[in-house]
Coordinates of C-alpha atoms in Angstrom, one line a residue:
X1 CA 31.2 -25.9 48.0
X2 CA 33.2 -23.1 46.4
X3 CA 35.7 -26.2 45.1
X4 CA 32.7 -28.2 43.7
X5 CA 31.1 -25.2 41.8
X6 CA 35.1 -24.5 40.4
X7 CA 35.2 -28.2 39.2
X8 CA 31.6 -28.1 37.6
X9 CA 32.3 -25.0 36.1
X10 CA 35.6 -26.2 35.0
X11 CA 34.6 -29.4 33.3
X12 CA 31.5 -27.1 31.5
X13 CA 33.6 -24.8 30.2
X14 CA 36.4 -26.9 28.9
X15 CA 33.1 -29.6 27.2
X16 CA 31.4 -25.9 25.7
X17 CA 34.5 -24.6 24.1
X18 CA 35.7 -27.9 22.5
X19 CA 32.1 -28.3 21.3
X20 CA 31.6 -25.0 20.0
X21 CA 35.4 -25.3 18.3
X22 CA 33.7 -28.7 16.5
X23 CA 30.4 -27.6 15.6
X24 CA 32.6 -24.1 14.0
X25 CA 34.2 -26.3 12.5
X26 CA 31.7 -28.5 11.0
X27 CA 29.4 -25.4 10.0
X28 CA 31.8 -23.4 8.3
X29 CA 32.4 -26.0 6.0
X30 CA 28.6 -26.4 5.6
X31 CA 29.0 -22.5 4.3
X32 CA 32.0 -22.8 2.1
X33 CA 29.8 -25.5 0.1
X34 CA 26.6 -24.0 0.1
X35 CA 28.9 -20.2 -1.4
X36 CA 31.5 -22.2 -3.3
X37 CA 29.8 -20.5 -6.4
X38 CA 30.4 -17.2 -5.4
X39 CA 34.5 -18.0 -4.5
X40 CA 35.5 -20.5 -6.4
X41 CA 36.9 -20.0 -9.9
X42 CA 36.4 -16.1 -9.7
X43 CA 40.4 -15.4 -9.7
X44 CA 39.8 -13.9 -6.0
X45 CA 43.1 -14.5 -3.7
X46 CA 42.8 -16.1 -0.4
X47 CA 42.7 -12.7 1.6
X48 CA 39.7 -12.0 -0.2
X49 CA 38.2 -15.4 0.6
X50 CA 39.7 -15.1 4.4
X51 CA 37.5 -12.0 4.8
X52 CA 34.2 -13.2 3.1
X53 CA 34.2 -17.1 5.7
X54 CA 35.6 -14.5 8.5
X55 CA 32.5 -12.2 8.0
X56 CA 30.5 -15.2 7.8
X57 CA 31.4 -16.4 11.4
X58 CA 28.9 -14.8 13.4
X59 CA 26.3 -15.3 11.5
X60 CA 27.3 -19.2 12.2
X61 CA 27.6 -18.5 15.9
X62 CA 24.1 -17.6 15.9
X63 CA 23.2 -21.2 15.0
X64 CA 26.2 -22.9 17.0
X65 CA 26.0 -21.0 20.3
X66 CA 22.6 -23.1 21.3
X67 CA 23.5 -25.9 20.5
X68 CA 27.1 -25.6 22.0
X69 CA 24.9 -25.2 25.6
X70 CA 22.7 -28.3 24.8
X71 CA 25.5 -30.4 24.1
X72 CA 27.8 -29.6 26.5
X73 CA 25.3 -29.3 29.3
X74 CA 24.6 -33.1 28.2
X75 CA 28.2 -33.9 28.2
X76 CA 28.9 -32.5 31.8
X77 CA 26.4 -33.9 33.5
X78 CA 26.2 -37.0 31.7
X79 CA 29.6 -37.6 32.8
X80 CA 29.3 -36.5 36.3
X81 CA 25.8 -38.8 36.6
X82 CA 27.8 -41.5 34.4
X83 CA 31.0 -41.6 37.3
X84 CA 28.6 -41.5 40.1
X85 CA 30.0 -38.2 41.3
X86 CA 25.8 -37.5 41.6
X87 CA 25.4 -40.2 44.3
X88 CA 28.4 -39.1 46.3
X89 CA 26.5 -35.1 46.1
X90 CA 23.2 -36.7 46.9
X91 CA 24.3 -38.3 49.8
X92 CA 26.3 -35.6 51.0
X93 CA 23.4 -33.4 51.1
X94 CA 24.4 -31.6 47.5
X95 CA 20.6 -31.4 45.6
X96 CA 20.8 -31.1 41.7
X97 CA 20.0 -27.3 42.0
X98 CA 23.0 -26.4 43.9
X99 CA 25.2 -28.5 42.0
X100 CA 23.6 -26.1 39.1
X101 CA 24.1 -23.1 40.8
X102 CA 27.1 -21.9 39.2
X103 CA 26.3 -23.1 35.7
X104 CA 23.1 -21.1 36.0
X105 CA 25.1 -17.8 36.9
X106 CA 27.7 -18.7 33.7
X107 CA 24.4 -19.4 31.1
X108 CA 22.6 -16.5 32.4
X109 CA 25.7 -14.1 31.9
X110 CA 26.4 -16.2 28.1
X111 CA 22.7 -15.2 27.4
X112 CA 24.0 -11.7 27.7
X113 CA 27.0 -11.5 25.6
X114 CA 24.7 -13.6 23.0
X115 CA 22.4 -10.4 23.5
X116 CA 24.8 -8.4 22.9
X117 CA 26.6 -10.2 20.2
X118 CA 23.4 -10.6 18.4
X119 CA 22.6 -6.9 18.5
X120 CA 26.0 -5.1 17.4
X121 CA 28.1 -8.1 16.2
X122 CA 25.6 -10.1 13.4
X123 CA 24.2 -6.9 12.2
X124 CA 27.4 -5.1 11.6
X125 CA 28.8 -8.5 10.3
X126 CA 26.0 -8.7 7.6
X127 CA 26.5 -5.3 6.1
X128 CA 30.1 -6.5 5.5
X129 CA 29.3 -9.7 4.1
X130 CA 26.5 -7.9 1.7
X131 CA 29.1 -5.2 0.1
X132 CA 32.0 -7.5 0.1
X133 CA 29.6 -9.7 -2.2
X134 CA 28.9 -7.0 -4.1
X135 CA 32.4 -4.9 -4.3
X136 CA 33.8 -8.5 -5.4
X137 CA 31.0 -9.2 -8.0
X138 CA 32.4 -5.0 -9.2
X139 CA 35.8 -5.7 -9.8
X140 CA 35.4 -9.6 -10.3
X141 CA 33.4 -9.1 -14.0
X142 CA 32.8 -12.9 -13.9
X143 CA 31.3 -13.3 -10.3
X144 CA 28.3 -10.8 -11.4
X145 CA 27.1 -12.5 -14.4
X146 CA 24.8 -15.1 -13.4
X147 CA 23.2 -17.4 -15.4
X148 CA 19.6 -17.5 -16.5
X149 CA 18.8 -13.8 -14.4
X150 CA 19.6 -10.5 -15.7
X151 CA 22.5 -9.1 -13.6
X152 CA 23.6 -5.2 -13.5
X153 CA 26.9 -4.1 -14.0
X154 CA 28.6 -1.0 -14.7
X155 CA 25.7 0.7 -16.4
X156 CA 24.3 -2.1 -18.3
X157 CA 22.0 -5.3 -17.9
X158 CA 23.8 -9.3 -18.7
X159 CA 21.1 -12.1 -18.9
X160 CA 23.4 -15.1 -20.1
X161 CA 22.0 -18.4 -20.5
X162 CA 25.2 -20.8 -19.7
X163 CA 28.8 -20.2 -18.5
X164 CA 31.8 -22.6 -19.1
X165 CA 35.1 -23.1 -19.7
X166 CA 38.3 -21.8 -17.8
X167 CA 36.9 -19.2 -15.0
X168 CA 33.7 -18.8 -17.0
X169 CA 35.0 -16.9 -19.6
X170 CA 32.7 -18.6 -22.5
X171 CA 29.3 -17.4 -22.4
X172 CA 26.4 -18.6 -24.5
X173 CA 22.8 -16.8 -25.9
X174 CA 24.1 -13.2 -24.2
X175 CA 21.7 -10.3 -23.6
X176 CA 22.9 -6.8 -23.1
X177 CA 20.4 -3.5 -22.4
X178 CA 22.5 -0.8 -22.0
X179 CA 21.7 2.4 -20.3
X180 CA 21.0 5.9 -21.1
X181 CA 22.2 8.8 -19.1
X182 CA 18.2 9.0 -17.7
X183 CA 18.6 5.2 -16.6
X184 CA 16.3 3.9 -19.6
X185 CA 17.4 0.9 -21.3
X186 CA 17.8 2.3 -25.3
X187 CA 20.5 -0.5 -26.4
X188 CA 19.7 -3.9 -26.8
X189 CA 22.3 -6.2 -27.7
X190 CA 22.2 -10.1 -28.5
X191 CA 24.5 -12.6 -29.4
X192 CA 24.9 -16.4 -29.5
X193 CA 28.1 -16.6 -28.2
X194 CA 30.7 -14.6 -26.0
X195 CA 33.8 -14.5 -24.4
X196 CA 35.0 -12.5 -21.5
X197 CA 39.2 -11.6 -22.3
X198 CA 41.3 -9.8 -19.1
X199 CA 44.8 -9.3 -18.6
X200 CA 46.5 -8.2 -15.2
X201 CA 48.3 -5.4 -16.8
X202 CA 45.6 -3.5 -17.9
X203 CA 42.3 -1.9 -16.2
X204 CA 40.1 -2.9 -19.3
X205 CA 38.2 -5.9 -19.8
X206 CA 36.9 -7.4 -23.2
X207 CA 33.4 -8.7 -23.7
X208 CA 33.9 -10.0 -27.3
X209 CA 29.9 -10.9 -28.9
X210 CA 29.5 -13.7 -32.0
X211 CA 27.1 -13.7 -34.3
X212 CA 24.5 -11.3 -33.1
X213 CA 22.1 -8.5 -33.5
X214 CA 22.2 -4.3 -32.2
X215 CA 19.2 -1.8 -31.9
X216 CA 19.7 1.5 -30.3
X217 CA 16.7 4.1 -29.8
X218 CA 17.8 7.2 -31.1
X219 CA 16.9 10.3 -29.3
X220 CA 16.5 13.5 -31.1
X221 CA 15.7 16.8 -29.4
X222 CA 13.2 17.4 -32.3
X223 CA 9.5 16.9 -31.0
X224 CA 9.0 15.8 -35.3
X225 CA 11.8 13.2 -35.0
X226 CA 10.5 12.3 -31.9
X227 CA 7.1 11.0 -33.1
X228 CA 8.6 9.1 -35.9
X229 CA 10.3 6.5 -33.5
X230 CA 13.8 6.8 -35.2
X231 CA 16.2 3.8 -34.2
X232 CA 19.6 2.0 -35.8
X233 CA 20.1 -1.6 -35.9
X234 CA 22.2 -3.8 -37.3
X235 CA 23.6 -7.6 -37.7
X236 CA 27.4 -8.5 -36.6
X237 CA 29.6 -11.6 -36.7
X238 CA 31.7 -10.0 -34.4
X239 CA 31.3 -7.1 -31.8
X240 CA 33.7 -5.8 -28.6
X241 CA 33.0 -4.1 -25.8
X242 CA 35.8 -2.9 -23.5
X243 CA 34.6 -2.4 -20.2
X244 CA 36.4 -0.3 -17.6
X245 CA 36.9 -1.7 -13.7
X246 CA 38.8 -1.0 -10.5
X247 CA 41.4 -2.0 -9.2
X248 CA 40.9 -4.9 -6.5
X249 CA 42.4 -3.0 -3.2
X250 CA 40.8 -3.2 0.1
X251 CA 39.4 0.0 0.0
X252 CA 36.9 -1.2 -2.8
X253 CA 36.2 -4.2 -1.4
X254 CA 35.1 -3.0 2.0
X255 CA 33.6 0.0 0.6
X256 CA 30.2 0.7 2.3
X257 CA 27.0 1.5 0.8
X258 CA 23.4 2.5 2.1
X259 CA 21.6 0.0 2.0
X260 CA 20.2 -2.3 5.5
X261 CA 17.9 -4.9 5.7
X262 CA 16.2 -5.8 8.8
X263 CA 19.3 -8.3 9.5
X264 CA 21.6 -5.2 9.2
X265 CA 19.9 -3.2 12.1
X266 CA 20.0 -3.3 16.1
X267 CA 17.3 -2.7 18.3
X268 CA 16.8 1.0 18.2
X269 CA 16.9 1.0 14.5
X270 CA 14.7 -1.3 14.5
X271 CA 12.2 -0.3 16.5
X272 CA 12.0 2.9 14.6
X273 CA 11.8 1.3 11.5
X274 CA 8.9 -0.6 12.5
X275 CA 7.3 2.3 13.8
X276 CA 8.1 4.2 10.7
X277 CA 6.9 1.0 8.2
X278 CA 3.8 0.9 10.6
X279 CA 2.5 4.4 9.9
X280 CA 3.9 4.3 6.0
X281 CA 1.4 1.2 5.4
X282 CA -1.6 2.9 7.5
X283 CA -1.0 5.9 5.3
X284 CA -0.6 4.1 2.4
X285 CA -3.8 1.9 2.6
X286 CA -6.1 5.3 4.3
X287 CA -4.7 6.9 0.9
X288 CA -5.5 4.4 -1.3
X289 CA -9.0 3.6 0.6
X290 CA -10.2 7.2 -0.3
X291 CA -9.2 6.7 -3.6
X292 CA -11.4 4.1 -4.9
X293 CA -14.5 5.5 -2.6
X294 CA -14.3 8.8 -4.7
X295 CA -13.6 6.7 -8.0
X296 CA -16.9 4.6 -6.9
X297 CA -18.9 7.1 -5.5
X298 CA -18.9 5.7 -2.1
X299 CA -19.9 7.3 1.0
X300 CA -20.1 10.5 -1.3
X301 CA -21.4 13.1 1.3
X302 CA -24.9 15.3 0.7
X303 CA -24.8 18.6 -0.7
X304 CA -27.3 20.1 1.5
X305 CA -28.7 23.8 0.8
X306 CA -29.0 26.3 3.2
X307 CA -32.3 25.6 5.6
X308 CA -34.2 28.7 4.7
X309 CA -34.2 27.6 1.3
X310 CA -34.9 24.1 1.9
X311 CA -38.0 25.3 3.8
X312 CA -39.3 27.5 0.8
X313 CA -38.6 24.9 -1.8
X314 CA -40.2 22.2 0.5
X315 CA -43.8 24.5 0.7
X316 CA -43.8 25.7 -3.3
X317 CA -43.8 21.9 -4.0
X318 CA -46.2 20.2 -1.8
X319 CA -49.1 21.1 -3.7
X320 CA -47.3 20.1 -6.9
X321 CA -46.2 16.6 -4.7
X322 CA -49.6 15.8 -3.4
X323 CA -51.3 16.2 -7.6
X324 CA -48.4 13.6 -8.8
X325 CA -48.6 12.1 -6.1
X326 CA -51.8 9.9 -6.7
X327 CA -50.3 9.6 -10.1
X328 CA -47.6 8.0 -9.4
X329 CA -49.1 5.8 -6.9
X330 CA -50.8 3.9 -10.2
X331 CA -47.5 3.5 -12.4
X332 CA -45.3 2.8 -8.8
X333 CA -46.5 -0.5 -8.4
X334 CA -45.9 -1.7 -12.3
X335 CA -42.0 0.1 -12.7
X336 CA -40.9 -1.3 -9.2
X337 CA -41.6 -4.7 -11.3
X338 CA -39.6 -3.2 -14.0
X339 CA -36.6 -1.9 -11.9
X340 CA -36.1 -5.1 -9.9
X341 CA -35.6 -7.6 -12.8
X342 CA -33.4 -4.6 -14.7
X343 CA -32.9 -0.6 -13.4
X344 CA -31.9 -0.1 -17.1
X345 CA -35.2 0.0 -18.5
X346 CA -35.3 3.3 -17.3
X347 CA -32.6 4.5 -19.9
X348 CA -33.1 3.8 -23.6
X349 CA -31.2 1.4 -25.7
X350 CA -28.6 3.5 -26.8
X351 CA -27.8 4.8 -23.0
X352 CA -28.0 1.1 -21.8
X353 CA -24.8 0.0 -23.9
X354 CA -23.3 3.2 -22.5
X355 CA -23.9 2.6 -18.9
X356 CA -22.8 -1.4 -19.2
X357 CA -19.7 0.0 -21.0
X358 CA -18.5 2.3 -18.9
X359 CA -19.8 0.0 -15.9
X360 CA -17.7 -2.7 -17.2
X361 CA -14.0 -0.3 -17.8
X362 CA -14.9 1.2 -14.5
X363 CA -15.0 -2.2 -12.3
X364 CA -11.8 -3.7 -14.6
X365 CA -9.8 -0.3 -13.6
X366 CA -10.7 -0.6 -9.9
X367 CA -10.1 -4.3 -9.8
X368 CA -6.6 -3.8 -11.3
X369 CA -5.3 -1.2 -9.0
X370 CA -6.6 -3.1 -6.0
X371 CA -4.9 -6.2 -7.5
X372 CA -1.4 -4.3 -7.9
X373 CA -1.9 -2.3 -4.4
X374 CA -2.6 -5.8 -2.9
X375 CA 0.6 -7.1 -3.8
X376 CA 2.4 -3.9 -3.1
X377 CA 1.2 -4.0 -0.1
X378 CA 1.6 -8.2 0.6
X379 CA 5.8 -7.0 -0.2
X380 CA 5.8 -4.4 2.4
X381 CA 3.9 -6.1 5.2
X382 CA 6.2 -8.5 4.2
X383 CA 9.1 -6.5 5.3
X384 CA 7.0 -4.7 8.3
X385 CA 6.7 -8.8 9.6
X386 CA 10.3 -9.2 8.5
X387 CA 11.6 -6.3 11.5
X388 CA 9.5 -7.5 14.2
X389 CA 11.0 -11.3 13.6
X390 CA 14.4 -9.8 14.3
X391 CA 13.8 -7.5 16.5
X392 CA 12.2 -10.5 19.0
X393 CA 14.7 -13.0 17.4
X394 CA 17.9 -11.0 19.2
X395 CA 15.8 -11.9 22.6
X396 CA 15.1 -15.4 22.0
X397 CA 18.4 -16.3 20.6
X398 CA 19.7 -14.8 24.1
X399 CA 16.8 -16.8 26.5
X400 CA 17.3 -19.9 23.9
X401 CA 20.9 -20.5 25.6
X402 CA 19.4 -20.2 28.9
X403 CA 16.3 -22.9 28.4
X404 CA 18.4 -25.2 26.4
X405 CA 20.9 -25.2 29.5
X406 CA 17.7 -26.7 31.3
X407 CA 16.8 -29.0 29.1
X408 CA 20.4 -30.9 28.8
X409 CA 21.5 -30.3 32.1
X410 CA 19.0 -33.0 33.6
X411 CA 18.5 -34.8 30.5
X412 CA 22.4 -35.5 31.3
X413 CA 21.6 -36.2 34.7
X414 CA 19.3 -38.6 33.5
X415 CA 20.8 -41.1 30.8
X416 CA 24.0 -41.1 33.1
X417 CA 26.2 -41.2 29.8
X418 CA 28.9 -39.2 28.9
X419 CA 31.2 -38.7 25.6
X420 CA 30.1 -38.0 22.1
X421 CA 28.0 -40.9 21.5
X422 CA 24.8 -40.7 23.0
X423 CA 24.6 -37.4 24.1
X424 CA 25.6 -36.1 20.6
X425 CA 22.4 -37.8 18.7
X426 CA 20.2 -36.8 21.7
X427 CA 21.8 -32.8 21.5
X428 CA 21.4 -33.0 17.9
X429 CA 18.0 -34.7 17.5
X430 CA 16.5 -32.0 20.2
X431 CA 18.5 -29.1 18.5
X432 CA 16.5 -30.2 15.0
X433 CA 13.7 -30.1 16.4
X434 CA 14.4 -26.6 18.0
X435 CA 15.8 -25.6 15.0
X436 CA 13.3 -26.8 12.3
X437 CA 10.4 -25.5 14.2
X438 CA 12.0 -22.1 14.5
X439 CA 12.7 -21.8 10.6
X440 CA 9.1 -23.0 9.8
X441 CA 7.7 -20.8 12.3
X442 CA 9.5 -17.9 10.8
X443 CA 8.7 -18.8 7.6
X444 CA 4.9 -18.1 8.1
X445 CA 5.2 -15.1 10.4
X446 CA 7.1 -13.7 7.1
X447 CA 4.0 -14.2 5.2
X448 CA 1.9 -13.2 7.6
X449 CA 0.1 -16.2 8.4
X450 CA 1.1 -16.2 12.3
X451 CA 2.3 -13.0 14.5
X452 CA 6.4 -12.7 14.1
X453 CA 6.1 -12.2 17.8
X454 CA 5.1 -16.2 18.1
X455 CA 7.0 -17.0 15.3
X456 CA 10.5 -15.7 16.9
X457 CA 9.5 -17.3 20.4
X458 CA 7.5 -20.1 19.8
X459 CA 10.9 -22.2 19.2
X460 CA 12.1 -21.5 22.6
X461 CA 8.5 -21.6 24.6
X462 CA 8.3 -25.1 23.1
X463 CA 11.2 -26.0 24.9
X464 CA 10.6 -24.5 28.6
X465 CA 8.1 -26.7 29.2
X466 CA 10.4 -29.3 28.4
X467 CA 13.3 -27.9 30.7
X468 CA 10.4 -28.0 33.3
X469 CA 9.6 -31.5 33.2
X470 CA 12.8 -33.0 32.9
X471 CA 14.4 -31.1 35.6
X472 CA 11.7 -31.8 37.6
X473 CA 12.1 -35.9 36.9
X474 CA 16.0 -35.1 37.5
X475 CA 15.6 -33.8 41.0
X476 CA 13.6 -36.7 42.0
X477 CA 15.6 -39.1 40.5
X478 CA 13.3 -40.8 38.1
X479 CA 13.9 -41.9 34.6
X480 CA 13.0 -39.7 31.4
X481 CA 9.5 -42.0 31.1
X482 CA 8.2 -43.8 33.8
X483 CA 6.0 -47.0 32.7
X484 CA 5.6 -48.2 36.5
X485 CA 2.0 -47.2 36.7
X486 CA 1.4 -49.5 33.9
X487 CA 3.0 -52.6 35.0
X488 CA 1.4 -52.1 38.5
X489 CA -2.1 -51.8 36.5
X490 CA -1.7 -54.8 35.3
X491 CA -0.3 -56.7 38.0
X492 CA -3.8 -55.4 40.0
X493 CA -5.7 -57.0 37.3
X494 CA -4.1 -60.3 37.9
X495 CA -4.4 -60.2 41.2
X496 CA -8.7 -59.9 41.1
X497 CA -9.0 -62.0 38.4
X498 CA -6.7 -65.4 40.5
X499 CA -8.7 -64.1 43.4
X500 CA -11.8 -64.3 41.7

C-alpha cells in the first residue's frame, strides 16, 4: 500500500508543479499586458521591472494555486482511470478513497501553506507592489502624469489631456495648481502645449509650457489687502519649470510608506480594524442621528416644573379653565375645520411667508447633510464590507484547494482521460465558473447588497456539493449523468402498449 500511495503521490505532484509552472506562466503574461502602461516607455531598467512582475507573483498564485489542484487532480486520475490502473485497484480490493488517501493528507497540508501564504505572503507582497508604483511614478516624472486625471507630484497638481511622442515627453492642453505652504492650491497654470526635457547628468527636470496663461493668489498679512482679493496674472508664449527629483536607487524605490488597505493586512489586523470601523460607523451615525433630531425638534424632552408648583398652578386655573372652557367648546368645532385644511391660518399673512420660508431652508439644509452623510457613509461601509471579504477570503482561498481536489479527483476518475486535452477545457470551464461567481459575488458584498461573509464563501460552498456528488458517482462507478432511468421508462411504455 505504502508503494501505491508513493506512486499516486508521485505522479500528483510531478502533474501539479508542471501545471502550476504553465498556468505562472500564462498569467504573468496576462499581467505584463494588462501594466504594460505603467513599465513600458518609462526609461525604468529591467531590475526595476524584475521587482515590480516579482512582487506581482503572489498575488498571481492566489488565482493559479486552485486551479493548479483542479487540473492536476483531473490529470492524475484521468490517467490512472484512462490506463486501467483503477480496475486492477478495484479488483484487488483498493476502493477510490484509499487510493485518495494520501492525496487528501498532501491537499489538506497545501490548504495550509495557502493559509499561510495568503496571510503573511500576499499582504506583505501588496504593500511592496503599492510603493514601488508609487516610488517609480516619484523619480520616473513621466510614469505619474496620466492623461485626462489630475495627478500629484512634488507639490503640485498635472491634469494633461494627451501624451505622445518619444517616452511621452510631448504633452498637450497642461494644467498645473501649485501649492502653498498650507496645502491650498493659489497657482494655476495652463498651457496648450508642453514638453518634458531630462538629462542623466543632472538631478533637475524641465517642464517647458507654450502658449499659455498664470494666476497666482497673493497673500498679504494685511486683514485690508486681504479683503480686496489681490492676485497677478499674466499671458506667456513660453514658461519653464525645473523640477527637482531623486535619484533612482533601491532605497527610494522600496521606500515604505503608511498606508494599508484591507489587501495589505493579516488576520489580526484585520480583525481589529473591523472592530475599530464597526464602532467608528455606529458612532458616527448615533452622532449624526442626534444631530438632525435637535435641528428638527424631534423627540425634544418636556421641561417639567417642580410638582408643588404644578399642583398650585393646576388649582389657580381651574376656575379660569372651566369659564373658557364652554367658550371654546363653540369656536373648537369651526377652527379644527380651519386647522385641518391649513394650521397657518392661525398666523397672519406676514408670519405665514415667514414660517413657509424658513420651513423650506430648514428641510433643503437637513436633506443636504443627510444626502452627503449618506454617501460618506455608503464609502465607509464600503470599506467596513471591504475587510470582512478579506478577512474570510484568506479561509476560503485555503478550503477552495481542498474542495476543488474533490471535485477533479473523481471527475478524473470518471471521463477516464488523461493529458491536456480534455481535462484542460473541463478544469478550465469549472475553474470559470468558480472564478466568475466568486468576483460577482464579491462585487456585491462590496456594495453591500449581500453579506461579505457569503460573498467570500459562496464560491467555494457552490462547489462542495459538487465534490459530493461526483465522488459519490465515482465510488460507484457510474458515469457523470446517468440517462438509464429514462430509456428503461420508455422501454416499460412499449412494453404495455404491444401488450395491450
Amino acid at each position: 500500500m505504502r508503494i501505491l500511495d508513493r506512486y499516486i503521490l508521485s505522479r500528483f505532484v510531478f502533474n501539479f508543479v508542471s501545471s502550476f509552472v504553465i498556468l505562472m506562466f500564462i498569467f504573468i503574461f496576462q499581467t505584463i499586458w494588462l501594466f504594460i502602461d505603467d513599465i513600458a516607455g518609462k526609461g525604468l531598467d529591467i531590475i526595476i521591472i524584475g521587482k515590480f512582475l516579482f512582487y506581482l507573483l503572489p498575488d498571481l498564485t492566489e488565482k493559479v494555486l486552485p486551479l493548479t489542484v483542479l487540473l492536476s487532480s483531473i490529470l492524475t486520475f484521468g490517467s490512472i482511470a484512462e490506463n486501467y490502473e483503477f480496475a486492477a485497484m478495484k479488483a484487488s480490493g483498493i476502493s477510490l478513497q484509499r487510493s485518495m488517501l494520501s492525496l487528501i493528507i498532501f491537499v489538506v497540508l497545501l490548504g495550509g501553506v495557502t493559509f499561510f501564504f495568503a496571510n503573511n505572503v500576499i499582504p506583505l507582497s501588496q504593500r511592496k507592489i503599492y510603493n514601488l508604483r508609487r516610488n517609480i511614478a516619484k523619480v520616473k516624472p513621466a510614469a505619474v502624469v496620466a492623461e485626462g486625471v489630475f495627478s500629484d507630484f512634488e507639490g503640485m497638481n498635472i491634469k494633461v489631456d494627451e501624451k505622445y511622442g518619444e517616452n511621452d515627453r510631448f504633452l498637450k492642453n497642461v494644467i498645473i495648481h501649485i501649492k502653498s505652504k498650507t496645502n491650498l492650491n493659489t497657482t494655476v497654470i495652463k498651457s496648450k502645449t508642453g514638453e518634458l526635457i531630462s538629462s542623466e547628468d543632472s538631478d533637475l527636470i524641465q517642464l517647458v509650457l507654450h502658449d499659455g496663461h498664470y494666476y497666482e493668489d497673493i497673500v498679504t498679512k494685511s486683514n485690508d489687502s486681504k479683503m480686496q482679493f489681490p492676485f497677478a496674472q499674466a499671458n506667456f508664449d513660453t514658461y519653464t519649470m525645473n523640477i527637482e527629483i531623486p535619484d533612482i536607487n533601491n532605497d527610494e524605490l522600496e521606500e515604505e510608506r503608511d498606508i494599508s488597505t484591507d489587501k495589505m493586512k493579516n488576520i489580526s489586523r484585520l480583525s481589529k480594524d473591523i472592530d475599530s470601523l464597526r464602532g467608528d460607523n455606529y458612532r458616527i451615525v448615533r452622532a449624526f442621528s442626534k444631530n438632525i433630531e435637535s435641528r428638527i425638534g424631534l423627540f425634544a424632552p418636556l421641561v417639567i416644573k417642580n410638582k408643588d408648583s404644578v399642583k398650585a398652578d393646576m388649582v389657580s386655573k381651574k376656575d379660569s379653565i372651566t369659564a373658557e372652557k364652554a367658550k371654546l367648546a363653540r369656536a373648537n368645532t369651526a377652527l379644527q375645520d380651519s386647522i385641518k385644511e391649513n394650521f397657518l391660518v392661525l398666523f397672519p399673512e406676514w408670519q405665514q411667508l415667514q414660517i413657509l420660508s424658513s420651513a423650506k431652508n430648514a428641510t433643503s439644509s437637513i436633506l443636504g447633510s443627510v444626502t452627503g452623510k449618506k454617501e460618506e457613509m455608503q464609502k465607509r461601509y464600503k470599506i467596513y464590507n471591504m475587510h470582512i471579504l478579506s478577512l474570510h477570503s484568506k479561509y476560503a482561498l485555503a478550503f477552495s484547494c481542498i474542495i476543488l481536489f474533490f471535485v477533479g479527483a473523481p471527475l478524473g476518475a470518471i471521463i477516464r482521460k488523461g493529458g491536456l486535452g480534455l481535462p484542460m477545457v473541463i478544469a478550465i470551464v469549472l475553474f470559470l465558473i468558480y472564478y466568475f461567481i466568486g468576483v460577482f459575488a464579491g462585487n456585491y458584498s462590496k456594495e453591500g447588497n449581500i453579506h461579505p461573509m457569503l460573498g467570500a464563501w459562496i464560491a467555494t460552498l457552490i462547489m462542495l456539493p459538487l465534490g459530493i456528488f461526483l465522488t459519490k458517482r465515482a465510488t460507484e462507478d457510474k458515469g457523470m449523468v446517468d440517462f438509464g432511468f429514462i430509456t428503461d421508462f420508455f422501454k416499460k411504455l412499449f412494453k404495455k402498449k404491444d401488450k395491450s
